[in-house]
Amino acid sequence: EVQLLESGGGLVQPGGSLRVSCAASGFTFSSYAMSWVRRAPGKGLEWVSSISGSGGTTYYADSVKGRFTISRDNSKNTLYLQMNSLRAEDTAVYYCAKGPYVRNFDYWGQGTLVTVSS
Amino acid sequence: QSVLTQPPSVSAAPGQKVTISCSGSSSNIGNNYVSWYQQLPGTAPKLLIYDNNKRPSGIPDRFSGSKSGTSATLGITGLQTGDEADYYCGTWDSSLSVVAFGGGTKLTVL
């Protein structure tokens, strides 16, 4: 059974940093691209970033480019999102998602809440 | 502003049929696969339709997808109160090298 478990969310001040993680199980992690998608309060889904199975290819939304870094540790079956220079508008539930981002996301985690506020 | 355009809301009575449209361009829907996601209140999104019209295992055939040119449509028949959710279309945008989601459509089953 595929399981994706996010962690690391919390309250952070504007301009601060936070790293969220996603522990994966139930599939061969290194064989699949992974992504982060967020949903801000009262808003719709917003794609944040994707990374290939090997980690050699990454993509970012313009809204986070230069501030966020996606990475993965295939030996630990874990996906990361390092978030720097956080802004109030980054407040959202962050979901990790499995799948070929150019086609679909077939499994999603339960999400972790990131709140950026002073 | 979303790259893909969906109606903000749709509604229908239990047992009826509803369709949700998703409009894009040649750089996204026109040349890439479309997927659809259901997000029930307080839960994570779930894949409903992939590769334009395929259903993952466990998704009832009340849900269907189609694509024509630069638009896609999600159809739901035999509406149930449990179908009340937000629905999103998604695809890859080849020109922007980004994943694009529609703004989402809130389905109300009256």
PDB file of C-alpha atoms in Angstrom:
ATOM      1  CA  GLU A   1       0.000   0.000   0.000  1.00  0.00           C
ATOM      2  CA  VAL A   2       1.372   3.381  -1.030  1.00  0.00           C
ATOM      3  CA  GLN A   3       1.770   5.745   1.906  1.00  0.00           C
ATOM      4  CA  LEU A   4       3.019   9.330   1.917  1.00  0.00           C
ATOM      5  CA  LEU A   5       3.446  10.988   5.287  1.00  0.00           C
ATOM      6  CA  GLU A   6       4.334  14.680   5.459  1.00  0.00           C
ATOM      7  CA  SER A   7       5.879  16.317   8.501  1.00  0.00           C
ATOM      8  CA  GLY A   8       7.671  19.482   9.535  1.00  0.00           C
ATOM      9  CA  GLY A   9       4.928  22.048   9.134  1.00  0.00           C
ATOM     10  CA  GLY A  10       4.355  24.762  11.700  1.00  0.00           C
ATOM     11  CA  LEU A  11       4.325  28.461  12.464  1.00  0.00           C
ATOM     12  CA  VAL A  12       7.191  30.560  11.107  1.00  0.00           C
ATOM     13  CA  GLN A  13       7.770  34.302  10.943  1.00  0.00           C
ATOM     14  CA  PRO A  14       7.920  36.164   7.623  1.00  0.00           C
ATOM     15  CA  GLY A  15      11.400  35.923   6.200  1.00  0.00           C
ATOM     16  CA  GLY A  16      12.052  32.698   8.063  1.00  0.00           C
ATOM     17  CA  SER A  17      12.850  29.194   6.862  1.00  0.00           C
ATOM     18  CA  LEU A  18      11.274  25.789   7.245  1.00  0.00           C
ATOM     19  CA  ARG A  19      11.885  22.316   5.837  1.00  0.00           C
ATOM     20  CA  VAL A  20       9.012  19.918   5.282  1.00  0.00           C
ATOM     21  CA  SER A  21       9.496  16.224   4.628  1.00  0.00           C
ATOM     22  CA  CYS A  22       7.520  13.399   3.083  1.00  0.00           C
ATOM     23  CA  ALA A  23       8.253   9.813   4.062  1.00  0.00           C
ATOM     24  CA  ALA A  24       7.224   7.347   1.363  1.00  0.00           C
ATOM     25  CA  SER A  25       6.520   3.634   1.555  1.00  0.00           C
ATOM     26  CA  GLY A  26       4.804   0.904  -0.420  1.00  0.00           C
ATOM     27  CA  PHE A  27       6.563   1.515  -3.740  1.00  0.00           C
ATOM     28  CA  THR A  28      10.047   1.767  -5.233  1.00  0.00           C
ATOM     29  CA  PHE A  29      10.647   5.402  -4.313  1.00  0.00           C
ATOM     30  CA  SER A  30      13.606   6.019  -6.604  1.00  0.00           C
ATOM     31  CA  SER A  31      11.598   4.978  -9.665  1.00  0.00           C
ATOM     32  CA  TYR A  32       9.048   7.748  -9.397  1.00  0.00           C
ATOM     33  CA  ALA A  33       8.959  11.500  -9.757  1.00  0.00           C
ATOM     34  CA  MET A  34       7.610  13.324  -6.751  1.00  0.00           C
ATOM     35  CA  SER A  35       6.057  16.726  -6.279  1.00  0.00           C
ATOM     36  CA  TRP A  36       4.812  19.290  -3.774  1.00  0.00           C
ATOM     37  CA  VAL A  37       1.379  20.871  -4.225  1.00  0.00           C
ATOM     38  CA  ARG A  38      -0.156  23.382  -1.837  1.00  0.00           C
ATOM     39  CA  ARG A  39      -3.572  24.762  -1.040  1.00  0.00           C
ATOM     40  CA  ALA A  40      -3.803  28.141   0.651  1.00  0.00           C
ATOM     41  CA  PRO A  41      -6.867  28.988   2.778  1.00  0.00           C
ATOM     42  CA  GLY A  42      -9.787  29.846   0.527  1.00  0.00           C
ATOM     43  CA  LYS A  43      -7.784  29.142  -2.622  1.00  0.00           C
ATOM     44  CA  GLY A  44      -7.388  26.245  -5.039  1.00  0.00           C
ATOM     45  CA  LEU A  45      -4.586  23.778  -5.608  1.00  0.00           C
ATOM     46  CA  GLU A  46      -1.250  25.271  -6.628  1.00  0.00           C
ATOM     47  CA  TRP A  47       1.638  23.192  -7.926  1.00  0.00           C
ATOM     48  CA  VAL A  48       4.884  24.125  -6.169  1.00  0.00           C
ATOM     49  CA  SER A  49       7.694  21.898  -7.434  1.00  0.00           C
ATOM     50  CA  SER A  50       8.578  18.511  -8.929  1.00  0.00           C
ATOM     51  CA  ILE A  51      11.666  16.318  -8.975  1.00  0.00           C
ATOM     52  CA  SER A  52      12.571  13.324 -11.115  1.00  0.00           C
ATOM     53  CA  GLY A  53      13.190   9.889  -9.651  1.00  0.00           C
ATOM     54  CA  SER A  54      16.951  10.316  -9.730  1.00  0.00           C
ATOM     55  CA  GLY A  55      16.771  13.856  -8.432  1.00  0.00           C
ATOM     56  CA  GLY A  56      18.579  15.174 -11.461  1.00  0.00           C
ATOM     57  CA  THR A  57      15.699  17.225 -12.839  1.00  0.00           C
ATOM     58  CA  THR A  58      13.667  19.764 -10.922  1.00  0.00           C
ATOM     59  CA  TYR A  59      10.932  22.237 -11.775  1.00  0.00           C
ATOM     60  CA  TYR A  60       9.508  25.137  -9.780  1.00  0.00           C
ATOM     61  CA  ALA A  61       6.521  27.444  -9.918  1.00  0.00           C
ATOM     62  CA  ASP A  62       7.494  31.051 -10.536  1.00  0.00           C
ATOM     63  CA  SER A  63       5.981  32.002  -7.165  1.00  0.00           C
ATOM     64  CA  VAL A  64       8.637  29.984  -5.281  1.00  0.00           C
ATOM     65  CA  LYS A  65      11.595  29.927  -7.676  1.00  0.00           C
ATOM     66  CA  GLY A  66      14.772  31.067  -5.960  1.00  0.00           C
ATOM     67  CA  ARG A  67      13.247  30.645  -2.479  1.00  0.00           C
ATOM     68  CA  PHE A  68      12.265  26.962  -2.311  1.00  0.00           C
ATOM     69  CA  THR A  69      14.412  23.908  -3.028  1.00  0.00           C
ATOM     70  CA  ILE A  70      13.055  20.432  -3.656  1.00  0.00           C
ATOM     71  CA  SER A  71      15.280  17.427  -2.979  1.00  0.00           C
ATOM     72  CA  ARG A  72      15.070  13.745  -2.224  1.00  0.00           C
ATOM     73  CA  ASP A  73      17.060  11.066  -0.424  1.00  0.00           C
ATOM     74  CA  ASN A  74      16.351   7.794  -2.199  1.00  0.00           C
ATOM     75  CA  SER A  75      18.250   5.830   0.471  1.00  0.00           C
ATOM     76  CA  LYS A  76      15.747   7.107   3.038  1.00  0.00           C
ATOM     77  CA  ASN A  77      12.665   7.121   0.768  1.00  0.00           C
ATOM     78  CA  THR A  78      12.111  10.741   1.713  1.00  0.00           C
ATOM     79  CA  LEU A  79      11.184  13.885  -0.203  1.00  0.00           C
ATOM     80  CA  TYR A  80      12.021  17.357   1.103  1.00  0.00           C
ATOM     81  CA  LEU A  81      11.041  20.939   0.486  1.00  0.00           C
ATOM     82  CA  GLN A  82      13.358  23.590   1.910  1.00  0.00           C
ATOM     83  CA  MET A  83      11.486  26.879   2.135  1.00  0.00           C
ATOM     84  CA  ASN A  84      13.411  30.116   2.663  1.00  0.00           C
ATOM     85  CA  SER A  85      12.385  33.779   2.711  1.00  0.00           C
ATOM     86  CA  LEU A  86       8.877  32.745   3.595  1.00  0.00           C
ATOM     87  CA  ARG A  87       6.015  35.139   2.989  1.00  0.00           C
ATOM     88  CA  ALA A  88       2.468  35.349   4.333  1.00  0.00           C
ATOM     89  CA  GLU A  89       1.195  34.149   0.962  1.00  0.00           C
ATOM     90  CA  ASP A  90       3.102  30.875   1.410  1.00  0.00           C
ATOM     91  CA  THR A  91       0.662  29.938   4.177  1.00  0.00           C
ATOM     92  CA  ALA A  92      -0.974  26.713   3.002  1.00  0.00           C
ATOM     93  CA  VAL A  93      -1.366  23.014   3.473  1.00  0.00           C
ATOM     94  CA  TYR A  94       1.529  21.383   1.647  1.00  0.00           C
ATOM     95  CA  TYR A  95       0.903  17.995   0.049  1.00  0.00           C
ATOM     96  CA  CYS A  96       3.458  15.638  -1.360  1.00  0.00           C
ATOM     97  CA  ALA A  97       2.296  13.719  -4.395  1.00  0.00           C
ATOM     98  CA  LYS A  98       3.626  10.765  -6.330  1.00  0.00           C
ATOM     99  CA  GLY A  99       3.496  10.363 -10.062  1.00  0.00           C
ATOM    100  CA  PRO A 100       4.740  11.506 -13.435  1.00  0.00           C
ATOM    101  CA  TYR A 101       4.030  15.205 -13.065  1.00  0.00           C
ATOM    102  CA  VAL A 102       3.682  15.601 -16.822  1.00  0.00           C
ATOM    103  CA  ARG A 103       0.676  13.274 -16.676  1.00  0.00           C
ATOM    104  CA  ASN A 104      -0.849  12.995 -13.180  1.00  0.00           C
ATOM    105  CA  PHE A 105      -0.413  12.600  -9.431  1.00  0.00           C
ATOM    106  CA  ASP A 106      -1.717   9.175  -8.449  1.00  0.00           C
ATOM    107  CA  TYR A 107      -1.156   9.280  -4.687  1.00  0.00           C
ATOM    108  CA  TRP A 108      -1.204  12.165  -2.237  1.00  0.00           C
ATOM    109  CA  GLY A 109      -0.175  12.549   1.386  1.00  0.00           C
ATOM    110  CA  GLN A 110      -2.499  13.965   4.033  1.00  0.00           C
ATOM    111  CA  GLY A 111      -0.700  17.323   4.044  1.00  0.00           C
ATOM    112  CA  THR A 112       1.188  19.464   6.543  1.00  0.00           C
ATOM    113  CA  LEU A 113       0.156  23.005   7.468  1.00  0.00           C
ATOM    114  CA  VAL A 114       2.662  25.823   7.102  1.00  0.00           C
ATOM    115  CA  THR A 115       1.632  29.150   8.618  1.00  0.00           C
ATOM    116  CA  VAL A 116       3.723  32.249   7.960  1.00  0.00           C
ATOM    117  CA  SER A 117       2.799  34.960  10.431  1.00  0.00           C
ATOM    118  CA  SER A 118       4.356  37.310  12.953  1.00  0.00           C
TER     119      SER A 118
ATOM    120  CA  GLN B   1      -4.873  33.646 -12.453  1.00  0.00           C
ATOM    121  CA  SER B   2      -4.917  29.942 -13.365  1.00  0.00           C
ATOM    122  CA  VAL B   3      -3.613  28.769 -16.724  1.00  0.00           C
ATOM    123  CA  LEU B   4      -6.631  26.473 -16.968  1.00  0.00           C
ATOM    124  CA  THR B   5     -10.165  27.850 -16.670  1.00  0.00           C
ATOM    125  CA  GLN B   6     -12.924  26.066 -14.761  1.00  0.00           C
ATOM    126  CA  PRO B   7     -16.352  27.309 -13.652  1.00  0.00           C
ATOM    127  CA  PRO B   8     -16.207  28.285  -9.958  1.00  0.00           C
ATOM    128  CA  SER B   9     -19.277  26.261  -9.089  1.00  0.00           C
ATOM    129  CA  VAL B  10     -21.847  23.821 -10.449  1.00  0.00           C
ATOM    130  CA  SER B  11     -24.884  22.274  -8.844  1.00  0.00           C
ATOM    131  CA  ALA B  12     -27.441  19.579  -9.546  1.00  0.00           C
ATOM    132  CA  ALA B  13     -29.948  17.388  -7.752  1.00  0.00           C
ATOM    133  CA  PRO B  14     -29.199  13.897  -6.446  1.00  0.00           C
ATOM    134  CA  GLY B  15     -29.354  11.315  -9.220  1.00  0.00           C
ATOM    135  CA  GLN B  16     -28.760  13.887 -11.926  1.00  0.00           C
ATOM    136  CA  LYS B  17     -25.725  14.406 -14.166  1.00  0.00           C
ATOM    137  CA  VAL B  18     -23.256  17.278 -14.137  1.00  0.00           C
ATOM    138  CA  THR B  19     -20.318  18.260 -16.307  1.00  0.00           C
ATOM    139  CA  ILE B  20     -17.322  20.398 -15.368  1.00  0.00           C
ATOM    140  CA  SER B  21     -15.324  22.067 -18.107  1.00  0.00           C
ATOM    141  CA  CYS B  22     -11.630  22.884 -18.199  1.00  0.00           C
ATOM    142  CA  SER B  23     -10.329  25.204 -20.884  1.00  0.00           C
ATOM    143  CA  GLY B  24      -6.686  25.689 -21.785  1.00  0.00           C
ATOM    144  CA  SER B  25      -4.433  26.180 -24.791  1.00  0.00           C
ATOM    145  CA  SER B  26      -2.285  24.289 -27.253  1.00  0.00           C
ATOM    146  CA  SER B  27       0.706  24.424 -24.903  1.00  0.00           C
ATOM    147  CA  ASN B  28      -1.118  22.589 -22.147  1.00  0.00           C
ATOM    148  CA  ILE B  29      -4.365  20.663 -22.736  1.00  0.00           C
ATOM    149  CA  GLY B  30      -3.924  20.673 -26.503  1.00  0.00           C
ATOM    150  CA  ASN B  31      -0.733  18.618 -26.390  1.00  0.00           C
ATOM    151  CA  ASN B  32      -0.651  16.911 -23.006  1.00  0.00           C
ATOM    152  CA  TYR B  33      -2.672  14.487 -20.914  1.00  0.00           C
ATOM    153  CA  VAL B  34      -5.379  15.843 -18.621  1.00  0.00           C
ATOM    154  CA  SER B  35      -6.104  14.527 -15.141  1.00  0.00           C
ATOM    155  CA  TRP B  36      -8.921  15.302 -12.720  1.00  0.00           C
ATOM    156  CA  TYR B  37      -8.843  15.386  -8.913  1.00  0.00           C
ATOM    157  CA  GLN B  38     -11.544  15.340  -6.244  1.00  0.00           C
ATOM    158  CA  GLN B  39     -10.929  17.036  -2.914  1.00  0.00           C
ATOM    159  CA  LEU B  40     -13.562  16.318  -0.298  1.00  0.00           C
ATOM    160  CA  PRO B  41     -13.760  18.799   2.605  1.00  0.00           C
ATOM    161  CA  GLY B  42     -10.840  18.396   4.994  1.00  0.00           C
ATOM    162  CA  THR B  43      -9.131  15.662   2.991  1.00  0.00           C
ATOM    163  CA  ALA B  44      -6.281  15.312   0.523  1.00  0.00           C
ATOM    164  CA  PRO B  45      -6.937  15.427  -3.228  1.00  0.00           C
ATOM    165  CA  LYS B  46      -7.638  12.119  -4.948  1.00  0.00           C
ATOM    166  CA  LEU B  47      -6.993  11.165  -8.569  1.00  0.00           C
ATOM    167  CA  LEU B  48     -10.290  10.609 -10.402  1.00  0.00           C
ATOM    168  CA  ILE B  49      -9.307  10.563 -14.073  1.00  0.00           C
ATOM    169  CA  TYR B  50      -5.902  10.271 -15.733  1.00  0.00           C
ATOM    170  CA  ASP B  51      -4.693  10.314 -19.338  1.00  0.00           C
ATOM    171  CA  ASN B  52      -7.830  12.274 -20.346  1.00  0.00           C
ATOM    172  CA  ASN B  53     -10.349   9.495 -19.842  1.00  0.00           C
ATOM    173  CA  LYS B  54      -8.972   6.613 -17.740  1.00  0.00           C
ATOM    174  CA  ARG B  55     -10.205   5.769 -14.242  1.00  0.00           C
ATOM    175  CA  PRO B  56      -7.866   4.443 -11.529  1.00  0.00           C
ATOM    176  CA  SER B  57      -8.873   1.232  -9.820  1.00  0.00           C
ATOM    177  CA  GLY B  58     -11.682   1.856  -7.360  1.00  0.00           C
ATOM    178  CA  ILE B  59     -13.137   4.923  -9.070  1.00  0.00           C
ATOM    179  CA  PRO B  60     -16.748   4.188 -10.077  1.00  0.00           C
ATOM    180  CA  ASP B  61     -17.793   4.481 -13.698  1.00  0.00           C
ATOM    181  CA  ARG B  62     -20.132   7.316 -12.716  1.00  0.00           C
ATOM    182  CA  PHE B  63     -17.044   9.468 -13.271  1.00  0.00           C
ATOM    183  CA  SER B  64     -15.835  10.020 -16.837  1.00  0.00           C
ATOM    184  CA  GLY B  65     -13.403  12.266 -18.657  1.00  0.00           C
ATOM    185  CA  SER B  66     -13.030  13.508 -22.188  1.00  0.00           C
ATOM    186  CA  LYS B  67     -10.814  15.870 -24.134  1.00  0.00           C
ATOM    187  CA  SER B  68     -11.309  17.741 -27.367  1.00  0.00           C
ATOM    188  CA  GLY B  69      -8.759  20.177 -28.711  1.00  0.00           C
ATOM    189  CA  THR B  70      -7.792  22.558 -25.925  1.00  0.00           C
ATOM    190  CA  SER B  71     -10.665  21.694 -23.591  1.00  0.00           C
ATOM    191  CA  ALA B  72     -11.486  18.825 -21.268  1.00  0.00           C
ATOM    192  CA  THR B  73     -14.626  17.785 -19.454  1.00  0.00           C
ATOM    193  CA  LEU B  74     -15.350  15.793 -16.311  1.00  0.00           C
ATOM    194  CA  GLY B  75     -18.752  14.109 -16.184  1.00  0.00           C
ATOM    195  CA  ILE B  76     -20.452  12.758 -13.090  1.00  0.00           C
ATOM    196  CA  THR B  77     -23.690  10.786 -13.337  1.00  0.00           C
ATOM    197  CA  GLY B  78     -26.004   9.521 -10.628  1.00  0.00           C
ATOM    198  CA  LEU B  79     -25.002  12.357  -8.309  1.00  0.00           C
ATOM    199  CA  GLN B  80     -24.770  11.578  -4.613  1.00  0.00           C
ATOM    200  CA  THR B  81     -24.495  13.923  -1.646  1.00  0.00           C
ATOM    201  CA  GLY B  82     -21.099  12.359  -1.012  1.00  0.00           C
ATOM    202  CA  ASP B  83     -19.887  13.796  -4.331  1.00  0.00           C
ATOM    203  CA  GLU B  84     -19.959  17.325  -2.885  1.00  0.00           C
ATOM    204  CA  ALA B  85     -16.344  18.411  -3.217  1.00  0.00           C
ATOM    205  CA  ASP B  86     -13.930  20.633  -5.078  1.00  0.00           C
ATOM    206  CA  TYR B  87     -12.839  19.288  -8.467  1.00  0.00           C
ATOM    207  CA  TYR B  88      -9.646  20.270 -10.269  1.00  0.00           C
ATOM    208  CA  CYS B  89      -8.272  19.609 -13.725  1.00  0.00           C
ATOM    209  CA  GLY B  90      -4.531  19.401 -14.211  1.00  0.00           C
ATOM    210  CA  THR B  91      -2.009  19.068 -16.984  1.00  0.00           C
ATOM    211  CA  TRP B  92       1.557  19.884 -18.002  1.00  0.00           C
ATOM    212  CA  ASP B  93       2.272  23.134 -19.792  1.00  0.00           C
ATOM    213  CA  SER B  94       5.034  22.447 -22.286  1.00  0.00           C
ATOM    214  CA  SER B  95       5.814  26.110 -22.974  1.00  0.00           C
ATOM    215  CA  LEU B  96       6.105  27.144 -19.341  1.00  0.00           C
ATOM    216  CA  SER B  97       7.491  23.790 -18.053  1.00  0.00           C
ATOM    217  CA  VAL B  98       5.046  23.877 -15.160  1.00  0.00           C
ATOM    218  CA  VAL B  99       2.169  21.787 -13.888  1.00  0.00           C
ATOM    219  CA  ALA B 100      -1.056  23.714 -14.386  1.00  0.00           C
ATOM    220  CA  PHE B 101      -4.194  23.267 -12.307  1.00  0.00           C
ATOM    221  CA  GLY B 102      -7.564  24.784 -12.967  1.00  0.00           C
ATOM    222  CA  GLY B 103      -8.941  27.145 -10.362  1.00  0.00           C
ATOM    223  CA  GLY B 104     -11.260  24.438  -9.069  1.00  0.00           C
ATOM    224  CA  THR B 105     -15.003  23.867  -9.260  1.00  0.00           C
ATOM    225  CA  LYS B 106     -17.170  23.453  -6.182  1.00  0.00           C
ATOM    226  CA  LEU B 107     -19.881  20.868  -6.743  1.00  0.00           C
ATOM    227  CA  THR B 108     -23.076  21.210  -4.725  1.00  0.00           C
ATOM    228  CA  VAL B 109     -25.591  18.373  -4.752  1.00  0.00           C
ATOM    229  CA  LEU B 110     -28.863  20.061  -3.888  1.00  0.00           C
TER     230      LEU B 110
END
